[in-house]
XYZ file of C-alpha atoms in Angstrom:
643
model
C 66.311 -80.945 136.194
C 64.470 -84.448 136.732
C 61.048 -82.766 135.689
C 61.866 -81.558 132.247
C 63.322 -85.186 131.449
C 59.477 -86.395 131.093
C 58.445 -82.796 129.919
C 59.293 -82.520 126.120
C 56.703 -79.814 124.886
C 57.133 -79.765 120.823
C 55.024 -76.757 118.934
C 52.096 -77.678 117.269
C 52.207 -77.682 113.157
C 51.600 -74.411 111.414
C 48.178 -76.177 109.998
C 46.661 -77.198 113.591
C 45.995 -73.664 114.064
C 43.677 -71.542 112.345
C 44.001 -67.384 113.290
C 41.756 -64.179 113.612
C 42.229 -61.244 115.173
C 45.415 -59.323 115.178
C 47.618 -62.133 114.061
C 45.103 -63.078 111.801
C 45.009 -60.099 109.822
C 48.909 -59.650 109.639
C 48.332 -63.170 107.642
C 46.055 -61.546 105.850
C 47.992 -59.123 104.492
C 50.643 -61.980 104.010
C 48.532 -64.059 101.935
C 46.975 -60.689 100.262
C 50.560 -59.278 98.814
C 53.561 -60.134 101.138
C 54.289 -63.988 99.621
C 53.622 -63.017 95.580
C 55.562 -59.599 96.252
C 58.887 -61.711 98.052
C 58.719 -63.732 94.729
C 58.444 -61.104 92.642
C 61.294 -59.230 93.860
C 63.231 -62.307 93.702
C 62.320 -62.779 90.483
C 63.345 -58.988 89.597
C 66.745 -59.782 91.706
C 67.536 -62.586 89.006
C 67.225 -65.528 91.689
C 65.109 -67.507 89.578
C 67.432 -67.583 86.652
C 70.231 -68.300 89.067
C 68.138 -71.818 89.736
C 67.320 -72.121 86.201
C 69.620 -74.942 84.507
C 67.973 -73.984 80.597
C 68.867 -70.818 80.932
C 72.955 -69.222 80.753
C 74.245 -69.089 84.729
C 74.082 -65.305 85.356
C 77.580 -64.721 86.824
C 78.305 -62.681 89.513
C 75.556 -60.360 89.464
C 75.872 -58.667 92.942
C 79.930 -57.874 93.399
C 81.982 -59.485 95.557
C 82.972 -57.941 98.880
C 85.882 -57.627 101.229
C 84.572 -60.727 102.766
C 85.386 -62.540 99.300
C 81.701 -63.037 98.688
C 78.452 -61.887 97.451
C 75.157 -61.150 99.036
C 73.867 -63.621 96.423
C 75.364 -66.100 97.866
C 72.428 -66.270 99.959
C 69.979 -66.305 97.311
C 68.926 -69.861 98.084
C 68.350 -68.849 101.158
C 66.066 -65.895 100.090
C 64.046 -68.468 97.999
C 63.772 -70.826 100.635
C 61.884 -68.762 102.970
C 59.884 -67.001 100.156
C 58.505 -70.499 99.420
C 57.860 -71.126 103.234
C 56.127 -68.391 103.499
C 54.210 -69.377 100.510
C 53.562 -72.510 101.862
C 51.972 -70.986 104.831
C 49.823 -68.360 102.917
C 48.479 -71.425 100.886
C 47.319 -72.946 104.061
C 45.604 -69.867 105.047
C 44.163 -69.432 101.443
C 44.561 -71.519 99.087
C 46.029 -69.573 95.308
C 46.921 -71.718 92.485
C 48.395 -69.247 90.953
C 50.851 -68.713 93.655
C 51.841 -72.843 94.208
C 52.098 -72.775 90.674
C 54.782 -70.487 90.777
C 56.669 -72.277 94.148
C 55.796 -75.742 92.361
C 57.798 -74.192 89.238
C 60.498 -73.282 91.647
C 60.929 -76.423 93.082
C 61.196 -78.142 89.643
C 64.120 -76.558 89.174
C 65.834 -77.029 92.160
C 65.176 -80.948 91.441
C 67.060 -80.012 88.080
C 69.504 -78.195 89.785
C 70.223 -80.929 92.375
C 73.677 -82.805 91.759
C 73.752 -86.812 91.508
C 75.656 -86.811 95.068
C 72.548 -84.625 96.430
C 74.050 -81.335 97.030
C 72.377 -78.452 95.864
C 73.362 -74.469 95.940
C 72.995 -71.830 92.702
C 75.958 -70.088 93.710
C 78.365 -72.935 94.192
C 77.421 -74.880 91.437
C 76.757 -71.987 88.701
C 79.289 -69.583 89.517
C 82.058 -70.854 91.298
C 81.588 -74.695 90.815
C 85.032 -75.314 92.433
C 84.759 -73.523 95.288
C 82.348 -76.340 97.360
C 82.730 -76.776 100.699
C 86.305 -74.862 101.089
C 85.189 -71.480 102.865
C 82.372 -72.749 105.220
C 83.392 -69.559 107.644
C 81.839 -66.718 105.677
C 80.342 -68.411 102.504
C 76.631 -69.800 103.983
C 76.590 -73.550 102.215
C 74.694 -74.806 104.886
C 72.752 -71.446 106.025
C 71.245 -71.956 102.273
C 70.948 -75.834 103.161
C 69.009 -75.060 106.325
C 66.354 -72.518 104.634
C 65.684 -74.446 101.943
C 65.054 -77.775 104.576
C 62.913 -75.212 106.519
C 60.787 -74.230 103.028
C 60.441 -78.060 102.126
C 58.946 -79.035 105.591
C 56.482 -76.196 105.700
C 55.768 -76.865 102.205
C 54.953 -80.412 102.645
C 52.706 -79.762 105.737
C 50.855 -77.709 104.150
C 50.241 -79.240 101.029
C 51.372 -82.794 101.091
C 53.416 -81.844 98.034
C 56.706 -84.455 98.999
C 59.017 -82.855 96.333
C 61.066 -80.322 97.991
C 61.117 -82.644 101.081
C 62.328 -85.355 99.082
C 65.201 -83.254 97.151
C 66.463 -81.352 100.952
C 66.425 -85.319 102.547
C 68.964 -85.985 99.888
C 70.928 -83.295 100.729
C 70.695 -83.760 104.202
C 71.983 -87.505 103.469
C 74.795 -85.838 101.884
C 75.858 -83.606 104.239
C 75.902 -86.863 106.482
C 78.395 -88.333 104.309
C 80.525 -84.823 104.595
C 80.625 -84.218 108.020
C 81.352 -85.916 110.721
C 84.586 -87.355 112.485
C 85.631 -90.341 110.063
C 87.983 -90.733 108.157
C 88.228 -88.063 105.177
C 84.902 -86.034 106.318
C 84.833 -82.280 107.549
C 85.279 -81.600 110.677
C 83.253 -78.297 109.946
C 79.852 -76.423 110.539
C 78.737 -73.319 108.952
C 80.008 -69.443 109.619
C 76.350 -68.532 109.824
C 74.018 -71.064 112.190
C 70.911 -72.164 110.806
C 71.036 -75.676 109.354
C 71.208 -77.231 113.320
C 67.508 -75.994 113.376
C 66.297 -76.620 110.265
C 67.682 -80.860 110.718
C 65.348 -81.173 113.839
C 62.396 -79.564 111.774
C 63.085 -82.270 109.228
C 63.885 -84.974 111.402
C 60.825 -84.422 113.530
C 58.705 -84.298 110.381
C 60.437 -87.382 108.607
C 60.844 -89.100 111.759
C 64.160 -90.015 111.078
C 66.968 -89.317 113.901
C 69.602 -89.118 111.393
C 68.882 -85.520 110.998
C 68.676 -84.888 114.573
C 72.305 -86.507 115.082
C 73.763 -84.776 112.681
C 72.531 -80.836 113.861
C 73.920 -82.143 117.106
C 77.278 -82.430 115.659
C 77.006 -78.976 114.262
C 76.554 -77.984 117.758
C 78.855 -80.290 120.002
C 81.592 -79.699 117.291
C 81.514 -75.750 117.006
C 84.400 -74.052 118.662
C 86.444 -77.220 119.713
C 89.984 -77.350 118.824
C 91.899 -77.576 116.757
C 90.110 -74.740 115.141
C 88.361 -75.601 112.210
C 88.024 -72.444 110.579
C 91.930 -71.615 110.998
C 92.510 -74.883 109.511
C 90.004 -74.726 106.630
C 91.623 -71.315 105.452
C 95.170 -73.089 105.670
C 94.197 -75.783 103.199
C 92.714 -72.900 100.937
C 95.417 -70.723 101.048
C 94.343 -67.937 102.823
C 95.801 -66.083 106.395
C 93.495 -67.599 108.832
C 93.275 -63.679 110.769
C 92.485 -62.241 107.397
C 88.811 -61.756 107.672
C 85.929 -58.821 107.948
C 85.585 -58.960 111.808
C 88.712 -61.007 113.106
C 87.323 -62.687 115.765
C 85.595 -65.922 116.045
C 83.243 -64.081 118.646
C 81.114 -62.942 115.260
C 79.819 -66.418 114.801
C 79.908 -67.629 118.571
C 82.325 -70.131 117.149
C 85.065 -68.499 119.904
C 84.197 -71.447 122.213
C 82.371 -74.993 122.558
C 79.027 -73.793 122.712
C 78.552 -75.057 126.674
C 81.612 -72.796 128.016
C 79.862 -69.735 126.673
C 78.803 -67.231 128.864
C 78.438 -64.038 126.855
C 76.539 -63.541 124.234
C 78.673 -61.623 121.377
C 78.782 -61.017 117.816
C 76.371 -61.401 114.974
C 73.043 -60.745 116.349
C 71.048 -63.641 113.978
C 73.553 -66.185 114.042
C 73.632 -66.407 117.908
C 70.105 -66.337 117.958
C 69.944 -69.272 115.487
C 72.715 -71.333 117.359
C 70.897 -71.092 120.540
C 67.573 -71.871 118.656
C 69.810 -75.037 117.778
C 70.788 -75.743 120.642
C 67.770 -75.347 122.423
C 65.856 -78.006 119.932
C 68.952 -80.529 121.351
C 68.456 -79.897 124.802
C 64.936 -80.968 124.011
C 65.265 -84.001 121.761
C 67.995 -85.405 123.852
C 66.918 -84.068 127.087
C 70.980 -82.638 127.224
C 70.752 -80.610 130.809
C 74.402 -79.182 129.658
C 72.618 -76.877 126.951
C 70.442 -76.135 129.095
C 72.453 -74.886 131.487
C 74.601 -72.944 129.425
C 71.270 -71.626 127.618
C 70.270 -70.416 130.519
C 73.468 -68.290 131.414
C 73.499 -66.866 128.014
C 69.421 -65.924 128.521
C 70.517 -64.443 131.249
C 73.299 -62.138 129.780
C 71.198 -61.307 126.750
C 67.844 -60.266 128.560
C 69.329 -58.675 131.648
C 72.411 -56.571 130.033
C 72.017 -56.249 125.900
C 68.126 -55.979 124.980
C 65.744 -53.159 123.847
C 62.776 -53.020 125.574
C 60.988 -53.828 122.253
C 62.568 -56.924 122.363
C 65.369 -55.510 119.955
C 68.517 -56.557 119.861
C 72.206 -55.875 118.408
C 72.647 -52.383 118.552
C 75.588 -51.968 116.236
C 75.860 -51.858 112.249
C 79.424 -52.715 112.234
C 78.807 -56.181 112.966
C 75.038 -56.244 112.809
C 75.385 -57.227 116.477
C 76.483 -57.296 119.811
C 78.882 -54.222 121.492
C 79.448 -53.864 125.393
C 77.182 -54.087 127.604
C 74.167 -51.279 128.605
C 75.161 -50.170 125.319
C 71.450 -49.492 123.500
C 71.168 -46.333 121.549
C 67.705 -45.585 119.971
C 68.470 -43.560 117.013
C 71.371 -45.725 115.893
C 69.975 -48.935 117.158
C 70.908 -51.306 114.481
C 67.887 -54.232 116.370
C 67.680 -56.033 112.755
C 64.090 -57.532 112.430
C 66.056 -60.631 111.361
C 67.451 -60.704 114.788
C 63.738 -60.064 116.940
C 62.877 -62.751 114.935
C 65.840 -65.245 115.625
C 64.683 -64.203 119.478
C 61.283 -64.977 119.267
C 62.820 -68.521 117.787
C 65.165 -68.889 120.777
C 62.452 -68.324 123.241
C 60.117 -70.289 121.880
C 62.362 -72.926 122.035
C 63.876 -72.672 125.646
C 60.105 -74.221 126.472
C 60.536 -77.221 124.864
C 61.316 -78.345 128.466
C 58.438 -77.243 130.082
C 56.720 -73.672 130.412
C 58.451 -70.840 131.755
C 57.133 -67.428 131.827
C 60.606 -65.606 131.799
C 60.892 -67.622 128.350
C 57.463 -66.618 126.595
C 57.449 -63.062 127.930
C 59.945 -61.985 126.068
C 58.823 -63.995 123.101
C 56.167 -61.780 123.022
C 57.947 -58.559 123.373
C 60.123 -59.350 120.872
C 57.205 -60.844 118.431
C 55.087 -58.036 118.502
C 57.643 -55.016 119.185
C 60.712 -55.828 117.901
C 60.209 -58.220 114.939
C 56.499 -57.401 114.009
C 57.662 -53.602 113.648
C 59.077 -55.426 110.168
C 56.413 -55.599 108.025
C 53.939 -52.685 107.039
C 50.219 -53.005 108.061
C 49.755 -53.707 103.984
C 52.603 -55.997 103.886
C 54.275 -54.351 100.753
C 57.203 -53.147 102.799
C 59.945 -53.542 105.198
C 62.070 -52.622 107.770
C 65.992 -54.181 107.664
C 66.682 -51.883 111.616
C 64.366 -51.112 113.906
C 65.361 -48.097 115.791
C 63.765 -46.582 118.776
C 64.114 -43.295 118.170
C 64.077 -41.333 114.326
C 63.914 -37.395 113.133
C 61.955 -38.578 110.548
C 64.121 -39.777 107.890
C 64.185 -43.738 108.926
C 61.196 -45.477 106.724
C 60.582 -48.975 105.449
C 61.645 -50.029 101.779
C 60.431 -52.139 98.544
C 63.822 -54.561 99.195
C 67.299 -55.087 100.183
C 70.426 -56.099 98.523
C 70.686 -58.424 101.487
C 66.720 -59.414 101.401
C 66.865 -61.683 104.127
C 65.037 -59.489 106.779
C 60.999 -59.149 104.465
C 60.739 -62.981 104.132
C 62.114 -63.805 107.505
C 59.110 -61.866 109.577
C 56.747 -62.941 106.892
C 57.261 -66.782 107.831
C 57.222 -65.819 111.638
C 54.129 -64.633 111.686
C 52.477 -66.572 108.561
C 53.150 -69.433 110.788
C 52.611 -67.745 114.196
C 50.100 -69.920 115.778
C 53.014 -72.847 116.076
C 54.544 -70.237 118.804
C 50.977 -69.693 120.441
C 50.617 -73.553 121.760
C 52.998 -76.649 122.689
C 51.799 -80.192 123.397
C 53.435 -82.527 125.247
C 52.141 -86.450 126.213
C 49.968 -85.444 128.647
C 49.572 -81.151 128.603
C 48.804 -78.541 126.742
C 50.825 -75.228 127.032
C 49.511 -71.795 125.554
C 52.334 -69.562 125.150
C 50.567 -66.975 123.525
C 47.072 -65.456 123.080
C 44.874 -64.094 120.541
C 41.350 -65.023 118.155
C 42.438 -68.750 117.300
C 41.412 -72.416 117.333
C 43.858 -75.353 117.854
C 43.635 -78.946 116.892
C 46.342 -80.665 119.561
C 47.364 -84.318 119.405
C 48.161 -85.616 122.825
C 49.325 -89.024 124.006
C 47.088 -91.938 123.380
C 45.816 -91.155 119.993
C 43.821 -88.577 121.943
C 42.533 -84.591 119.936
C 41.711 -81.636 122.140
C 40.021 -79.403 119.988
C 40.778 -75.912 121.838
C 39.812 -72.671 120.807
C 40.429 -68.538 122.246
C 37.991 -65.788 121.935
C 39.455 -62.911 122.519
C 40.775 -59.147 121.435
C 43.891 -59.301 122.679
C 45.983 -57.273 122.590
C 43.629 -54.657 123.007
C 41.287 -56.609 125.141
C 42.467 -58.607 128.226
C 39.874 -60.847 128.585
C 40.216 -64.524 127.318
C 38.200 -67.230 127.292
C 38.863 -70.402 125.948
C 36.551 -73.135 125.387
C 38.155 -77.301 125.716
C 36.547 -79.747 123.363
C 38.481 -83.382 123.529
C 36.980 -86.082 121.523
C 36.389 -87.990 124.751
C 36.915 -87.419 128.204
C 40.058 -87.616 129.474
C 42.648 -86.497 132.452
C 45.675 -84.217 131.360
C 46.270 -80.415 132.139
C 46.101 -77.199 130.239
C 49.323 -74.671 131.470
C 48.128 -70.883 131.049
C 50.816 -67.962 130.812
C 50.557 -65.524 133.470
C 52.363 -62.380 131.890
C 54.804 -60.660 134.827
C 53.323 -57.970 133.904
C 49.102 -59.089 134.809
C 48.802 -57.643 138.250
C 45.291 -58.662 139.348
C 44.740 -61.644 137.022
C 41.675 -63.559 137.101
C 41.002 -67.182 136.133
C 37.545 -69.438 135.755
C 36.773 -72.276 135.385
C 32.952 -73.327 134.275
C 32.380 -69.736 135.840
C 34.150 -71.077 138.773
C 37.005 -69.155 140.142
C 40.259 -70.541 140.864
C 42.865 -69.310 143.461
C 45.945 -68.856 140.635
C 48.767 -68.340 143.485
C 47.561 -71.923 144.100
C 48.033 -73.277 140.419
C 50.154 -70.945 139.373
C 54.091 -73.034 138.512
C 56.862 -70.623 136.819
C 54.402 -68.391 135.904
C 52.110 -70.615 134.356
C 48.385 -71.252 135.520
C 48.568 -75.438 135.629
C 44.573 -76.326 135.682
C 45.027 -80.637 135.713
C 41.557 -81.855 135.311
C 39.238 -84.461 133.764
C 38.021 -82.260 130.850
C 34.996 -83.103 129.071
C 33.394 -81.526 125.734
C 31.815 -78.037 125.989
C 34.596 -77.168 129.219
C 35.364 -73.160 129.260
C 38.285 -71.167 130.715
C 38.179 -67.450 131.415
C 41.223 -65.889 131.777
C 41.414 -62.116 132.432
C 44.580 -59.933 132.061
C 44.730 -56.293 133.155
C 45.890 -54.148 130.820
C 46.775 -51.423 132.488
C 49.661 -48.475 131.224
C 52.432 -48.788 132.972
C 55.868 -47.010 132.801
C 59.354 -49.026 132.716
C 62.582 -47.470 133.891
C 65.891 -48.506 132.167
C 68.852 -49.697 134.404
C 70.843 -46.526 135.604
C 73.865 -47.704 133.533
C 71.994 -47.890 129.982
C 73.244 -44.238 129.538
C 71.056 -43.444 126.132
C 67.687 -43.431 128.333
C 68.538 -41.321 131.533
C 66.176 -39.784 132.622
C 63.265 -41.038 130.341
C 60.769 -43.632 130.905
C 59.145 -45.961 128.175
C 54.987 -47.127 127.735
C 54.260 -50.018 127.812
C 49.920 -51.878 127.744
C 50.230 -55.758 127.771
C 52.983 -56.692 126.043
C 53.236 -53.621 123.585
C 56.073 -51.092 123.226
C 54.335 -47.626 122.616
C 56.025 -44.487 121.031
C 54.818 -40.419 119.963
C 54.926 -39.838 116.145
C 54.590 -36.253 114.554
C 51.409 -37.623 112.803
C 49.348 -37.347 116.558
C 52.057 -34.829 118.101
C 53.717 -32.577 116.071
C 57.396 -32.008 115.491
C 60.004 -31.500 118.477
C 58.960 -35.122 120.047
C 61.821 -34.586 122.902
C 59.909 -31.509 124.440
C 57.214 -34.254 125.661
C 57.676 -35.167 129.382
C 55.336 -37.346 131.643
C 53.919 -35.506 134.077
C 51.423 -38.247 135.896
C 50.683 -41.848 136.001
C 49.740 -43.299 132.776
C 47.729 -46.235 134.497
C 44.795 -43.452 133.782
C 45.454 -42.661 130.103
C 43.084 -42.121 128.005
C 42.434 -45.749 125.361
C 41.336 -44.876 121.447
C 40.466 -47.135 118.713
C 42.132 -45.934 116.246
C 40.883 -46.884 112.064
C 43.404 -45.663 110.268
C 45.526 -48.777 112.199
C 42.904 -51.014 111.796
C 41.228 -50.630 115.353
C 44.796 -50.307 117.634
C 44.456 -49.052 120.765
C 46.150 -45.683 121.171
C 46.771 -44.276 124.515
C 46.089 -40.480 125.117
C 48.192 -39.312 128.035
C 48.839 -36.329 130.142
C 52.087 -34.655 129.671
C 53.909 -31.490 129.705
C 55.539 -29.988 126.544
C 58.132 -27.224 126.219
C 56.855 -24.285 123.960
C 58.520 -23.654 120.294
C 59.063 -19.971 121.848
C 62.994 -20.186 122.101
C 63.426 -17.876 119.164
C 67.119 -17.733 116.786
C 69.551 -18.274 120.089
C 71.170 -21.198 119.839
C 71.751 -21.083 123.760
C 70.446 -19.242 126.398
C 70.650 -19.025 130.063
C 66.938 -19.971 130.990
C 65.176 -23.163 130.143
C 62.355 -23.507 127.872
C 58.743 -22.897 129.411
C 56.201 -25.608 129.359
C 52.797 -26.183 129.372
C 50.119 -28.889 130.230
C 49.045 -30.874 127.003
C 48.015 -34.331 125.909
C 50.358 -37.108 123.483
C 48.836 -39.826 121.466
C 51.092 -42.997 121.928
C 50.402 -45.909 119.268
C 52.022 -49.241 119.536
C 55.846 -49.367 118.240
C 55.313 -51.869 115.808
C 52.997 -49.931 113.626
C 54.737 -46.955 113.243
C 55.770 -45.428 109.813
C 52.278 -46.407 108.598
C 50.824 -43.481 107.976
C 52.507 -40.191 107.532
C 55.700 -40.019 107.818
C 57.626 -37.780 110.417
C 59.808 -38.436 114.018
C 59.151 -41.276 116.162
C 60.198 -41.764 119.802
C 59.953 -44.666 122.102
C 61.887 -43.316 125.564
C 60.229 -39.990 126.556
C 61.468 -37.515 129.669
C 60.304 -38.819 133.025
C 59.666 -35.645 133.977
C 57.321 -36.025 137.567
C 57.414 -39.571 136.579
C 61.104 -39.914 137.539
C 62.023 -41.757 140.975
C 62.561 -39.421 143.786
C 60.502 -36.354 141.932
């Protein structure tokens, strides 16, 4: 582990990267309606008079549960990444209508904020006495860590200090709190998120403070004695007396580096290890890194959808046993796609790794962008893989947090595309974009893609650094890129030869006006789920680059499960397709049972079938147009090992 000691890769700031393309058109539709419609729903939710010190506290306006709490408990949260989502847009396109309206918001958070620093609606408006005594389920610091998230991306992107200045006081509070002296908490929070959002803002303020502090958070979660038994002792309450009576739901079952499973609440985990992957980094800490590794393991080999989804129960919006992925019930919150494509992003802040930013981009554009409708009006919360035609996406939530959480991703998307360490520049990521990348030495690399990916494989990418200078650029080979080609100045390069954990490492002397062409086959190609995964026997799933495809009744009709593959799709057939602005849809040979069975509910011969042709689209833009089934894992049929 010597290596990634003088490897710390950190992702570029959302504004060093301007989009086009696919990504760029998602933002788009961002800046066109998602940010003002998140507001305006919170608005309509009563969030804003929640924050509002002139107007009357609103009360309890969402019940309380079983839990003892309230969805709107979380409304700070809610706000928080509305505004960094805003602040994103803005840098897109600038609307002064819409900072206005976060600028207003703000203000009243700097109203709302107590002398001491701390700051929540819910704990200061509704049940003022009830601060800091139920950290387990209650989200003080969840709220905390959103809102330090919003007030970094607000102040990169408009210089506005405000929000930044009001979350550092908090943040200086919580120091205060926590921590092993004499009268402080020995605490954390219920639901992870605050450990990620302190390195944002200690990275941005440049103040380790912040950083020590989310490493508490993480060295001090799970150690005994336990502190959430102990916390609901001093309250009052039966320490076993909760929803899902196991510390397992918030990974909080064990110090985080004897974990070897990953369990429970699909977001949180993905947010501690997000956490705990930002450590590893800062402090170059090989013992998160090595238990990150084992839980990557356990996650990606045993519990994920092939889109990337994860979590495939509602009960505890998470983890079950393992193998255990069913498509129609699949629970695969966007919230949690998201929190993966966090993770993995993350897990190469030590240097690149392909097995890393693959599945960061599975689970970006399958699982997570799947979220968010082409018009960016509405929402999914689950994500399954399979529906009869009743699953569609909605106007909100009365748990909101899944519309503004894949807005942000992908409003600030090109932070995930490129890393930058001293000396090299890593591109996790393609697509239409230029990049403005600070190295070591004062020194600006000016780098730009021109591409169509996804729906094109070639890339070529043309180096401009303000002088000339030695340092190298690290290209992701997907696993999947059988036959990839690379160039450079038009001259080919051997990539077996350059090619280190599955990244093309070209170290040169670069010079102004250098090019890079980079060529991935996107070819069809069928993946098999592990025997044991019971729910996709005998069915086989499409994949081109790194997109999920799936059948709808729009291209196919009804009875989706009477498709079977009956050849290679390698061959299929590509369209552009305008009512998904230009996607690439795959027409592919297939057999298809006849609606000929007639009233029997039984009988003792099997449906005939017939040669035909299905339309696949990619995953993540179903439920666009008309609505109707949807199916991701279709019958092998000939396509099936040993047929």
């Amino acid at each position: 582990m010597s290596d990634r000691e003088s490897r710390q890769f950190r992702p570029l700031p959302v504004p060093n990267v301007e989009l086009g393309g696919l990504f760029g058109a998602r933002q788009d539709a961002i800046c066109n309606s998602t940010a003002a419609t998140l507001l305006d729903r919170c608005v309509e939710a009563g969030m804003i008079q929640a924050i509002d010190v002139s107007q009357p506290s609103p009360g309890i306006v969402i019940p309380l549960q079983t839990w003892s709490g309230s969805t709107q408990m979380f409304w700070d949260s809610d706000l928080g990444k509305s505004i960094e989502t805003i602040a994103y847009s803005l840098y897109r396109r600038p609307n002064a209508e819409l900072e206005a309206r976060a600028d207003a918001i703000i203000d009243m958070y700097e109203k709302l904020q107590q002398e001491d620093g701390y700051l929540n609606a819910w704990f200061q408006r509704v049940q003022p006495g009830r601060r800091w005594t139920n950290l387990r389920d209650h989200h003080e610091l969840y709220c905390a860590g959103h809102l330090i998230e919003a007030a970094v991306a607000y102040y990169q992107a408009t210089g506005k200090r405000k929000l930044l200045d009001i979350m550092s006081r908090f943040a200086d509070y919580m120091i205060t709190v926590f921590g092993h002296g004499e009268g402080q908490l020995r605490g954390y929070c219920g639901h992870e998120e605050v450990e990620l959002a302190l390195v944002k803002l200690g990275r941005v303020t440049g103040e380790k403070k912040y950083l020590d502090l989310a490493k508490y958070f993480i060295d001090e979660r799970g150690q005994e004695p336990h502190f959430f038994t102990e916390e609901a002792i001093r309250d009052g309450r039966d320490p076993k007396n909760f929803v899902q009576k196991t510390y397992e739901y918030s990974q909080s079952h064990l110090p985080v580096r004897e974990q070897t499973k990953v369990v429970g609440h699909a977001v949180r985990a993905m947010y501690l290890y997000s956490g705990m992957a930002d450590i590893a980094t800062e402090y170059n800490d090989d013992t998160l890194t090595a238990a990150l590794e084992t839980l990557w393991n356990d996650l990606t080999t045993k519990q994920m959808y092939v889109t990337g989804g994860i979590g495939p129960a509602a009960s505890n919006e998470g983890f079950t046993d393992y193998y255990d992925l069913p498509n129609e019930s699949a629970y695969a919150e966007t919230c949690a796609s998201v929190g993966l494509v966090f993770w993995a992003n993350r897990m190469l802040g030590r240097g690149p790794n392909r097995r890393y930013a693959d599945i960061m981009e599975v689970a970006l554009y399958n699982g997570a962008m799947a979220g968010l409708s082409q018009d960016g009006k509405t929402f999914f919360y689950e994500n399954p893989l399979e529906s009869a035609g009743k699953h569609h996406r909605w106007t909100w939530h009365h748990c909101p947090c899944c519309p503004p959480n894949i807005a942000r991703l992908l409003a600030s998307v090109g932070s995930y595309m490129y890393a930058a360490a001293d000396n090299e520049i890593a591109v996790h990521l393609y697509g239409e974009s230029k990049a403005r990348v600070p190295l070591a030495g004062g020194l600006t690399v000016q780098l730009s893609q021109e591409t169509r990916y996804p729906w094109d494989g070639a890339i070529r990418f043309e180096v401009n650094p303000d002088r000339n200078v030695k340092f190298a650029l690290s290209l992701r080979i997907p696993e999947w890129a059988e036959g990839a080609t690379l160039a450079v100045n038009g001259a080919p390069v051997d990539l077996a030869t350059i090619t280190v954990d599955g990244y093309a490492r070209i170290e040169r002397e670069w010079k102004a006006g250098d090019s890079v062409d980079l060529t991935l086959p996107l070819i069809p190609r069928t993946l098999f789920a592990n025997p044991k995964v019971r729910q996709d026997a005998g069915r086989a799933a499409l994949m081109r680059g790194p997109l999920v495809y799936c059948v709808e009744t729009t291209d196919n009709g009804h009875d989706l499960n009477g498709i079977s593959l009956s050849s290679d799709p390698a061959s299929a057939k590509a369209t552009e397709i305008a009512a998904l602005e230009g996607a690439v849809a795959l027409d592919v040979s297939v057999m298809r049972e006849e609606a000929d069975w007639g009233s029997d509910l039984y009988r003792t011969t099997p449906p005939k079938s017939v040669a035909s042709t299905a339309r696949f689209v990619p995953y993540h833009l179903w439920d666009n147009r008309d609505p109707g089934e949807m199916l991701v894992w279709i019958r092998a049929g000939q396509m099936q090992r040993g047929a």
